[in-house]
PDB file of C-alpha atoms and ligand atoms in Angstrom:
ATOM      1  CA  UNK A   6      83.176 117.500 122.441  1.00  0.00           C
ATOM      2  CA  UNK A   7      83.514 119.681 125.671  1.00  0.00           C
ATOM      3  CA  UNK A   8      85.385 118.622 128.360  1.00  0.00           C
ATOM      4  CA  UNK A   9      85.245 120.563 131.439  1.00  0.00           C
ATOM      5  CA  UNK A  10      89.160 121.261 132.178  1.00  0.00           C
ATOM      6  CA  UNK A  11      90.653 119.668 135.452  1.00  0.00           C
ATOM      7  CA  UNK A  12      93.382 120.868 137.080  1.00  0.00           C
ATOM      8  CA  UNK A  13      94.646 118.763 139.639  1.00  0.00           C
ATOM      9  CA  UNK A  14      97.069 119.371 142.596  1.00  0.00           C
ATOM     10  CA  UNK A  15      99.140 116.213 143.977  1.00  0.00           C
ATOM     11  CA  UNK A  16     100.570 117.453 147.304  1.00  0.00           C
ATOM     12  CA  UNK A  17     102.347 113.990 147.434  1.00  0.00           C
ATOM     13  CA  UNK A  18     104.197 113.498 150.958  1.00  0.00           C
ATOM     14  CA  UNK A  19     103.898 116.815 151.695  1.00  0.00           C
ATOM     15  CA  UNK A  20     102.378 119.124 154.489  1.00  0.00           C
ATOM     16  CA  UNK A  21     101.310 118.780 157.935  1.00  0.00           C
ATOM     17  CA  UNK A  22      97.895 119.642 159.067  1.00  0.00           C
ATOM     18  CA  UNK A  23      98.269 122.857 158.826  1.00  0.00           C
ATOM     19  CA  UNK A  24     100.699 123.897 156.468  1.00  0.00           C
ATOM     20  CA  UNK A  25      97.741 121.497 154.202  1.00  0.00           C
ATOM     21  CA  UNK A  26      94.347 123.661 155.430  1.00  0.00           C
ATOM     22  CA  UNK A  27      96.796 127.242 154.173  1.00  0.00           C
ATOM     23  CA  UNK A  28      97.040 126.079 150.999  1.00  0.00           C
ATOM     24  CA  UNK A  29      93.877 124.583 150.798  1.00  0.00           C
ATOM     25  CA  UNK A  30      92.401 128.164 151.783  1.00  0.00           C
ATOM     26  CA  UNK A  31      94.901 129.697 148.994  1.00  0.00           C
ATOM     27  CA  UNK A  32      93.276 126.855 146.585  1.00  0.00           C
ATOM     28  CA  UNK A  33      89.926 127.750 147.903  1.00  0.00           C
ATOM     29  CA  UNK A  34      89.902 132.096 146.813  1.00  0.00           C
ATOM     30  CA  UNK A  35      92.259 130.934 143.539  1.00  0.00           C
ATOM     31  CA  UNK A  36      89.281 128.565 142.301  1.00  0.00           C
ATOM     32  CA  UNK A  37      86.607 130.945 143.202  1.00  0.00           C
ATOM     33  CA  UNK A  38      88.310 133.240 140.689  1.00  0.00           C
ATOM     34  CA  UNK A  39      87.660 131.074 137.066  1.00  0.00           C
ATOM     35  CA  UNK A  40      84.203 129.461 136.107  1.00  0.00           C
ATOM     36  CA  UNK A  41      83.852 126.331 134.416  1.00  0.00           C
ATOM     37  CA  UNK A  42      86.958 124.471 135.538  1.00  0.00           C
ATOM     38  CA  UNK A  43      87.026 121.672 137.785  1.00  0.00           C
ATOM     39  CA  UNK A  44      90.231 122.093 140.524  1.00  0.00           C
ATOM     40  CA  UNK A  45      91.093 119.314 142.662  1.00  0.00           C
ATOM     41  CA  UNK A  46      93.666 118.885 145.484  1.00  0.00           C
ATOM     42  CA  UNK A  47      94.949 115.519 146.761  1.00  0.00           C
ATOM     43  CA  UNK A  48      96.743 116.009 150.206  1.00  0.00           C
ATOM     44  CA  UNK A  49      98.334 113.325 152.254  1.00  0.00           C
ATOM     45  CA  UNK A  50      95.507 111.132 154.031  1.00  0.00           C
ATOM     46  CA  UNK A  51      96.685 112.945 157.239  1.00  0.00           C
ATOM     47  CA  UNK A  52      95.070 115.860 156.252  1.00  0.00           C
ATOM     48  CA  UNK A  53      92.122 115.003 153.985  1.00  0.00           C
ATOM     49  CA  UNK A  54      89.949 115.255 156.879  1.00  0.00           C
ATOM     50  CA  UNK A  55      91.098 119.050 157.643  1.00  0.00           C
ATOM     51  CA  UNK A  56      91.180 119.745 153.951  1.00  0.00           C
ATOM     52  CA  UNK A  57      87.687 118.780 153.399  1.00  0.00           C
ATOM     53  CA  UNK A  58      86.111 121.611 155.993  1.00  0.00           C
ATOM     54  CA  UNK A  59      88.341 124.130 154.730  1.00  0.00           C
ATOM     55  CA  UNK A  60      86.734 123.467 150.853  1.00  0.00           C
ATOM     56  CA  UNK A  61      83.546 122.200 152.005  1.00  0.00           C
ATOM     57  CA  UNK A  62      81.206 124.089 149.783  1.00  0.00           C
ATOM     58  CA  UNK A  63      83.747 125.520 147.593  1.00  0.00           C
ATOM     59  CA  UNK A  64      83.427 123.445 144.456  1.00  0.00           C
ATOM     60  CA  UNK A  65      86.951 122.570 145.173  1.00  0.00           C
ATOM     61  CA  UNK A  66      86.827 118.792 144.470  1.00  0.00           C
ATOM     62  CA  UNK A  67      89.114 116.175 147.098  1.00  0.00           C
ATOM     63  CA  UNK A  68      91.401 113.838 146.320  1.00  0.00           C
ATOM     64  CA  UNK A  69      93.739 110.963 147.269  1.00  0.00           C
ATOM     65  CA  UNK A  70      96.238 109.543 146.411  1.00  0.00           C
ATOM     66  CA  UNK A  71      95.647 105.892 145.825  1.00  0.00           C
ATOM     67  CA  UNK A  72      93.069 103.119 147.352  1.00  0.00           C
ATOM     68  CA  UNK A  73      93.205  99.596 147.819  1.00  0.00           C
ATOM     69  CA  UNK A  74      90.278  97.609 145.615  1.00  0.00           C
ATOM     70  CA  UNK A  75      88.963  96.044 149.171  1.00  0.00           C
ATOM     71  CA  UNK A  76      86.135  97.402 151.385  1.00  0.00           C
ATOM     72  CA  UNK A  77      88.278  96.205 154.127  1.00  0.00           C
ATOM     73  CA  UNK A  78      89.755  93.949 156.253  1.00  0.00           C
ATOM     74  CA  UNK A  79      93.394  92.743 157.231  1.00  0.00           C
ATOM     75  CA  UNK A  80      95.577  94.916 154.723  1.00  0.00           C
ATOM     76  CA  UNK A  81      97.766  97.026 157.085  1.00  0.00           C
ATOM     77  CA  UNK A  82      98.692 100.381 155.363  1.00  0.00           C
ATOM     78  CA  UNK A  83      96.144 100.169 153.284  1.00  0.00           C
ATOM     79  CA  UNK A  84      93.306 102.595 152.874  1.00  0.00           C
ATOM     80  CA  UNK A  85      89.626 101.438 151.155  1.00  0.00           C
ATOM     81  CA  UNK A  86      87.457 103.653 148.697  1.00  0.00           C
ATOM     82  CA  UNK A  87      84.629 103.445 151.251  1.00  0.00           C
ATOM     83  CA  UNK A  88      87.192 105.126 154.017  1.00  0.00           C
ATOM     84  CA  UNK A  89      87.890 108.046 151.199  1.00  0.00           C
ATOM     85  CA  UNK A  90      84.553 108.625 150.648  1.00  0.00           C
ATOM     86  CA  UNK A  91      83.326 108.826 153.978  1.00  0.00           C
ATOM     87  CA  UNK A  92      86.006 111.533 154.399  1.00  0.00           C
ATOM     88  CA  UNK A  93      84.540 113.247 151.307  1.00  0.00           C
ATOM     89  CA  UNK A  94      86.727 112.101 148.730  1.00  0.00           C
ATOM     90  CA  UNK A  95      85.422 112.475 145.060  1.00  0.00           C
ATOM     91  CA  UNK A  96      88.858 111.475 143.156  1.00  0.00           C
ATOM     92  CA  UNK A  97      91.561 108.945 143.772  1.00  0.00           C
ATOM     93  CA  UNK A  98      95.087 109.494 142.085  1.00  0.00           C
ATOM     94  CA  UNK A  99      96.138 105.580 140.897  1.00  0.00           C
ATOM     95  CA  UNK A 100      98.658 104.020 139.409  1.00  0.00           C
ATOM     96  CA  UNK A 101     100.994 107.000 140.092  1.00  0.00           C
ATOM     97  CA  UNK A 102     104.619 106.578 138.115  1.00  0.00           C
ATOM     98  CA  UNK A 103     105.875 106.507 142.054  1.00  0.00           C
ATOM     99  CA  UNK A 104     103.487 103.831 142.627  1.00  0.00           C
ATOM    100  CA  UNK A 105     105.036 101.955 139.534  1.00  0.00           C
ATOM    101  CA  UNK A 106     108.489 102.854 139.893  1.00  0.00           C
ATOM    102  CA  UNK A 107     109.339 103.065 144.250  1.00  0.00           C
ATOM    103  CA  UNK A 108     106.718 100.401 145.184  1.00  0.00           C
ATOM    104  CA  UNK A 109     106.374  97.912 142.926  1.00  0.00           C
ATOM    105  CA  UNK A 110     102.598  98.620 141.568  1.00  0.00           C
ATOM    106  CA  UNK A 111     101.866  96.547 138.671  1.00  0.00           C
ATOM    107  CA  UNK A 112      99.465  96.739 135.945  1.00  0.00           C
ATOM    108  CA  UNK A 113      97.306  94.337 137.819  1.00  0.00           C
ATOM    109  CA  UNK A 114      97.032  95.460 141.078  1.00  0.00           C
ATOM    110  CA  UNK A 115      96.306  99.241 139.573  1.00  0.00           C
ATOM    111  CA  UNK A 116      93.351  97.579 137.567  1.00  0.00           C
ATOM    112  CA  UNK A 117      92.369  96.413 140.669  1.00  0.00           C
ATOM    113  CA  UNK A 118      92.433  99.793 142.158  1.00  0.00           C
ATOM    114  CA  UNK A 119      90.560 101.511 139.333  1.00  0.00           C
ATOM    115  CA  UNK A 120      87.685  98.712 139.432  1.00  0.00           C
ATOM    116  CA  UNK A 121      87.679  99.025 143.520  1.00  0.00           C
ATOM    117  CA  UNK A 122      87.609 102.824 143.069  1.00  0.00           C
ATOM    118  CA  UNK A 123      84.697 102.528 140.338  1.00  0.00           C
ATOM    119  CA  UNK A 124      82.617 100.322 142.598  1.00  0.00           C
ATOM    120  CA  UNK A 125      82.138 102.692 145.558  1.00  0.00           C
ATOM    121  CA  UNK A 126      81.422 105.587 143.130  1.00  0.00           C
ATOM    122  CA  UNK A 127      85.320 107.110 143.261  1.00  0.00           C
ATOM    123  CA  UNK A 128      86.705 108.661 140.171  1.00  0.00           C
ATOM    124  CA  UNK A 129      89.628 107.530 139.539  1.00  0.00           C
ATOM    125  CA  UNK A 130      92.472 109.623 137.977  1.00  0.00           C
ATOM    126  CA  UNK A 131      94.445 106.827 136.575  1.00  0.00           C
ATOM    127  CA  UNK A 132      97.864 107.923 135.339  1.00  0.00           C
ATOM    128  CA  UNK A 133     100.190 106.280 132.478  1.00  0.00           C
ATOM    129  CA  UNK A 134     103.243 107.217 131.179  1.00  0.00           C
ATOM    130  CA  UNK A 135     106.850 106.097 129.872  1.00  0.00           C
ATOM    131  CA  UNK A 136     110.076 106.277 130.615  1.00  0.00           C
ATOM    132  CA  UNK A 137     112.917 107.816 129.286  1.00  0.00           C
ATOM    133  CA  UNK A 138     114.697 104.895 128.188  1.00  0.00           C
ATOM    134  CA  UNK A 139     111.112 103.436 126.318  1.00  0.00           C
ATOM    135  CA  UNK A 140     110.447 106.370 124.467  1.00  0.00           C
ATOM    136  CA  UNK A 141     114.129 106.737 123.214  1.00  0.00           C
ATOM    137  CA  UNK A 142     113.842 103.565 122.306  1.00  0.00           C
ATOM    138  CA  UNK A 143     110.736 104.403 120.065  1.00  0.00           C
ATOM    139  CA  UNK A 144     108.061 102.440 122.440  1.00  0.00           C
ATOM    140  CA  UNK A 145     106.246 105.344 123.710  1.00  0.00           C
ATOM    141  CA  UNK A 146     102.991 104.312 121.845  1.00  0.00           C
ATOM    142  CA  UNK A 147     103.176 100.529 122.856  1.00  0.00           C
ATOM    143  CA  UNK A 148     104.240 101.214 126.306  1.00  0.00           C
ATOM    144  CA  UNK A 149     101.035 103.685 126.452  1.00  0.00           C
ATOM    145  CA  UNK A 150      98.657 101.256 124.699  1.00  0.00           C
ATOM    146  CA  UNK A 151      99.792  98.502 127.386  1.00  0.00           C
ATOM    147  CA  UNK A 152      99.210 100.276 130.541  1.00  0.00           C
ATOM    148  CA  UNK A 153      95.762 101.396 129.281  1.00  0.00           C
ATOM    149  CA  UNK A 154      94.927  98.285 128.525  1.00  0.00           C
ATOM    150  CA  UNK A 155      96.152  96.124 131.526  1.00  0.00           C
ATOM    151  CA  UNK A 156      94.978  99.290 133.659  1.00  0.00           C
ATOM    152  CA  UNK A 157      91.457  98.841 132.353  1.00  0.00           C
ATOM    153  CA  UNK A 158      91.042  95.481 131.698  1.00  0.00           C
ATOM    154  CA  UNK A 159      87.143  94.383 131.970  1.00  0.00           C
ATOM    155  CA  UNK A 160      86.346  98.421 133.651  1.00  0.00           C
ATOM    156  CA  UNK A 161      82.930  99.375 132.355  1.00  0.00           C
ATOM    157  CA  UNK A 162      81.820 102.545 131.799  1.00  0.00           C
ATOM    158  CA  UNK A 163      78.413 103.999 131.599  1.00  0.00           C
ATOM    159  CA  UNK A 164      79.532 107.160 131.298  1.00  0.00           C
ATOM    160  CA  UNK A 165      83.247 109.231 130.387  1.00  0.00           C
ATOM    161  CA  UNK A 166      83.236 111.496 133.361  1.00  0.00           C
ATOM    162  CA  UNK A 167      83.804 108.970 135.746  1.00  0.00           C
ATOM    163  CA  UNK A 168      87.009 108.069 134.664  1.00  0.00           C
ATOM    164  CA  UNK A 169      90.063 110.677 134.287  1.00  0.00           C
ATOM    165  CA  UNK A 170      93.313 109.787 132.803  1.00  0.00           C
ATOM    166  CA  UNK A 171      96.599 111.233 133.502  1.00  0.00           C
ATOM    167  CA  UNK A 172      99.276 111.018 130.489  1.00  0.00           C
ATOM    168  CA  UNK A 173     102.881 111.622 132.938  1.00  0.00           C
ATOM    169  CA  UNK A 174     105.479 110.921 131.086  1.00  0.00           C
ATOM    170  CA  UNK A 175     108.324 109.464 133.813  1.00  0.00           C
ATOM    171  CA  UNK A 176     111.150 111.398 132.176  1.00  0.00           C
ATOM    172  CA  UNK A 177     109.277 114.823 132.917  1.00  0.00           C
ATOM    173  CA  UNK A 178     107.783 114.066 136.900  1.00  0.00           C
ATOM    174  CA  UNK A 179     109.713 116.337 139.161  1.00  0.00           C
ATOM    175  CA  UNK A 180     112.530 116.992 136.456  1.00  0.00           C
ATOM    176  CA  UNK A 181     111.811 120.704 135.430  1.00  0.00           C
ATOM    177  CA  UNK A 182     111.311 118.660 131.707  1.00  0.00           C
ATOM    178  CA  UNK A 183     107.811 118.809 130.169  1.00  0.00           C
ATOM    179  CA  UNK A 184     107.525 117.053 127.460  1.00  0.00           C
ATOM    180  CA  UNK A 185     106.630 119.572 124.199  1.00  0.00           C
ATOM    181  CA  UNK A 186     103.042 120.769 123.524  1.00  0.00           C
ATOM    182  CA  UNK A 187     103.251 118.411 120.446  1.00  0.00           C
ATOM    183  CA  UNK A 188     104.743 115.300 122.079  1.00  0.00           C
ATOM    184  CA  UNK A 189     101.890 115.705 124.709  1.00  0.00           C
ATOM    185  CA  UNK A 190      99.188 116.205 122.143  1.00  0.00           C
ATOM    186  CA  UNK A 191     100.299 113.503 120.022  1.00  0.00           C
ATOM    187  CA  UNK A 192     100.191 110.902 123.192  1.00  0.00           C
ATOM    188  CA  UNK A 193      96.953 112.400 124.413  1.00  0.00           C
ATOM    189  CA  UNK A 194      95.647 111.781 120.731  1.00  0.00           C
ATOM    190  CA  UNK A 195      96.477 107.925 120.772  1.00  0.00           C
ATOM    191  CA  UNK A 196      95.056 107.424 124.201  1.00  0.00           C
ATOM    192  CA  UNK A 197      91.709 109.078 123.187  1.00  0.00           C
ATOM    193  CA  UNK A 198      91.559 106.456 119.899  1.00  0.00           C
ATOM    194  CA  UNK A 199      92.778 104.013 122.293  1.00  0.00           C
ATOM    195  CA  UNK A 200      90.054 104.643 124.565  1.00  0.00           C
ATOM    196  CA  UNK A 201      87.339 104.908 121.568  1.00  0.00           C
ATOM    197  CA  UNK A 202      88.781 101.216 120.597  1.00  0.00           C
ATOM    198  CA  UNK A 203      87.884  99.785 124.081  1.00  0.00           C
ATOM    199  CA  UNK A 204      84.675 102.072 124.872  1.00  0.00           C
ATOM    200  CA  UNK A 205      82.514 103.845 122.449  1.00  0.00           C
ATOM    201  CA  UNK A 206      83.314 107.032 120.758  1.00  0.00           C
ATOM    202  CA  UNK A 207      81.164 109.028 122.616  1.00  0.00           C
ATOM    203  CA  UNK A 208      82.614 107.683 126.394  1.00  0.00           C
ATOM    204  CA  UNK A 209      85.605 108.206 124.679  1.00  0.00           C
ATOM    205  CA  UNK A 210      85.215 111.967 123.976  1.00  0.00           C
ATOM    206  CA  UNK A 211      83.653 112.065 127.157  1.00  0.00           C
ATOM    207  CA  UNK A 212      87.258 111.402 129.029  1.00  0.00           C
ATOM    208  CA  UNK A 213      89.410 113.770 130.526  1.00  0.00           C
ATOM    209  CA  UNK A 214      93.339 113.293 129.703  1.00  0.00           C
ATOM    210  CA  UNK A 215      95.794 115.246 131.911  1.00  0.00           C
ATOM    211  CA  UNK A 216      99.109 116.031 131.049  1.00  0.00           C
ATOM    212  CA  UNK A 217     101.210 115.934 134.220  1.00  0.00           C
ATOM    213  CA  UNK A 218     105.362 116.489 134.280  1.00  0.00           C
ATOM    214  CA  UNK A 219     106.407 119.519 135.735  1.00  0.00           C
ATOM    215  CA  UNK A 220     104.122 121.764 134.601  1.00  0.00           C
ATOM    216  CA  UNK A 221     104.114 124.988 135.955  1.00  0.00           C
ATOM    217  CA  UNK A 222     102.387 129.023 135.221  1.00  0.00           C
ATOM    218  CA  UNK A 223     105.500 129.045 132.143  1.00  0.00           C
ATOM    219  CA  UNK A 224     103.736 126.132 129.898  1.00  0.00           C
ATOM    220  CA  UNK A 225     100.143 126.008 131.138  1.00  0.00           C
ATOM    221  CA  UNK A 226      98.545 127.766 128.443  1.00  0.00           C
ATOM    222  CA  UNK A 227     100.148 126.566 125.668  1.00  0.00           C
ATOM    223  CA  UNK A 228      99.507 122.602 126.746  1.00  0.00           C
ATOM    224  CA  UNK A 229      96.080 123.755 127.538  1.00  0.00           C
ATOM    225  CA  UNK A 230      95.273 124.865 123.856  1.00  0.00           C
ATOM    226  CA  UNK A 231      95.894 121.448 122.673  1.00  0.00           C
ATOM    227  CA  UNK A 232      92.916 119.616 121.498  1.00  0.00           C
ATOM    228  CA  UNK A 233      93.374 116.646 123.443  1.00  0.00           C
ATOM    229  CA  UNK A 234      94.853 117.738 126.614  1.00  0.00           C
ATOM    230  CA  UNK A 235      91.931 118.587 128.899  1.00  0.00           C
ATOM    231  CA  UNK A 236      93.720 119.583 132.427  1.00  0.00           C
ATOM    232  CA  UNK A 237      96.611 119.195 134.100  1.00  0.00           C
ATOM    233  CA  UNK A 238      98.086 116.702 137.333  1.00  0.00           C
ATOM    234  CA  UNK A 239     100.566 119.300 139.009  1.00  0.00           C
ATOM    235  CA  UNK A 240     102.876 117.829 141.577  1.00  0.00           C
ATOM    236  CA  UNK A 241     105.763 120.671 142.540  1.00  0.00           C
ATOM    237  CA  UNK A 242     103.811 123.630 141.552  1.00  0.00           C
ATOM    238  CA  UNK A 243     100.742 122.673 143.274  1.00  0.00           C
ATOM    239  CA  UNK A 244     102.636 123.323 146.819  1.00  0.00           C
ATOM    240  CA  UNK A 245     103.329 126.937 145.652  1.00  0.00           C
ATOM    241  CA  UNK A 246      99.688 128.765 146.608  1.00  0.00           C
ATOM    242  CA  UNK A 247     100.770 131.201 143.525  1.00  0.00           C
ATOM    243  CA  UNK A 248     102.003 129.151 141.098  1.00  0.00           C
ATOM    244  CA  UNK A 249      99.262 126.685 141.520  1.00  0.00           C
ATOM    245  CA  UNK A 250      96.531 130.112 140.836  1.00  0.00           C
ATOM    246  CA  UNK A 251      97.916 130.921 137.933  1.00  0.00           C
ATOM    247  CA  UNK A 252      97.303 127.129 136.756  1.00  0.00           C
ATOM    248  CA  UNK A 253      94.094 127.271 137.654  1.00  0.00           C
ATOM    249  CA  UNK A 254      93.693 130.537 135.950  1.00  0.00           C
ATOM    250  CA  UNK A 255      95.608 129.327 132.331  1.00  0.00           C
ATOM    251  CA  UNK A 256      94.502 131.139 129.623  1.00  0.00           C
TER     252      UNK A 256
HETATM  253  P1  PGA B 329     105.648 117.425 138.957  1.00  0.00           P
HETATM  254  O1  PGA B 329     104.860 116.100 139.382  1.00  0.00           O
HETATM  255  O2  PGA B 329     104.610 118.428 138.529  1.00  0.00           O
HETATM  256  O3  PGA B 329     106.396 117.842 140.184  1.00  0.00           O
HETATM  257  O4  PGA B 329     106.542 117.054 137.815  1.00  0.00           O
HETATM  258  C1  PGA B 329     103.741 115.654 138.648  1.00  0.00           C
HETATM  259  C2  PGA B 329     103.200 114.398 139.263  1.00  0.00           C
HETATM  260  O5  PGA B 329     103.980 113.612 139.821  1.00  0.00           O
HETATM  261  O6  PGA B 329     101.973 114.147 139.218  1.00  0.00           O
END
């Protein structure tokens, strides 16, 4: 099945407002280079106001990087999907191995993001992955099945592209490791059978997975050949305007 590739930036706490609209710009001419990729760019919420007029008719899709399942009301800190979208978010980043590991997210309140997302037509980019310690001891597969089950516990789907899933393992995030073409494929392969179990084959096929764990322009291509890996989530090289263009334009 084709899957348009996605290759998505995660500026985490980074930039100011203008250091954010540069590299936006650089984002901007990289895109406009490649046809039939989807790029997307998920600055701090500071800036996803100024972010949005400098891509504003690019194709360049914007993101954040998490939501809170409520419309609104008393949650101080918190930002709703409706606020995202009225800034001209498309995407939400959720359940971020940060989220997990710094602040506490659990499995329940990032199902509760994904269905809050869902509801007011946000597509959520909903990330999974293991740590070191669980996959040496040999639970990568269960740890993976769990998250993706909790994650989307009672999420309907009418169709696969409006849900993206990000396969990070925690051992790789921001650690110069990436896991092998062949440990990536092989997780990416379980989650799509995974997701066939819960939706139907076809939504299933439908779904993006992104690898994300320090990938940079040195293993692009090769994850990108694998069957199952349809994009990446970049953190570190997506602040680099070059290194981030020559993900954009993997071969
Ligand atoms: P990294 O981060 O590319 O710096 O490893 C990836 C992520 O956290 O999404």
């Amino acid at each position: 099945m084709d899957r348009k590739p996605l290759l998505a930036g995660n500026w985490k706490m980074h930039t100011n407002v203008q250091e954010a609209q540069q590299l936006a710009a650089s984002v901007v001419q990289a895109a406009a280079k490649v046809s039939g990729r989807d790029v997307m760019i998920a600055p701090p919420y500071t800036a996803l106001t100024a972010v949005e007029s400098t891509i504003s008719s690019s194709g360049v899709i914007l993101g954040a990087q998490n939501v809170h399942w409520e419309e609104k009301g008393a949650f101080t800190g918190e930002i709703s999907a409706a606020m995202l979208k009225d800034v001209g978010c498309e995407m939400v980043i959720i359940g971020h191995s940060e989220r997990r590991h710094v602040f506490g997210e659990t499995d329940q309140m990032i199902n509760k993001r994904v269905t809050g997302a869902l509801r007011f037509g946000l597509t959520p980019v909903f990330c999974i992955g293991e740590t070191l310690e669980q996959r040496e001891a040999g639970r990568t597969m269960t740890i993976l099945e769990n998250q993706v089950r909790a994650g989307l516990d009672n999420v309907a789907l009418k169709s696969g592209s409006h849900l993206v899933v990000a396969y990070e393992p925690v051992w790789a995030i921001g650690t110069g490791k990436t896991a092998t073409e062949a440990q990536a494929q092989e997780a990416h392969s379980f989650i799509r059978n995974l997701l066939a179990d819960i939706y139907e084959k076809n939504i299933a096929g439908q779904i993006r997975i992104l690898y994300g764990g320090s990938v940079k322009p040195e293993n692009i291509d090769i994850l990108m050949q694998q069957d199952d890996i349809d994009g990446a989530l970049v953190g570190g090289a997506a602040l680099k305007a070059e290194s981030f263009e020559r993900i954009i334009c993997f071969q």
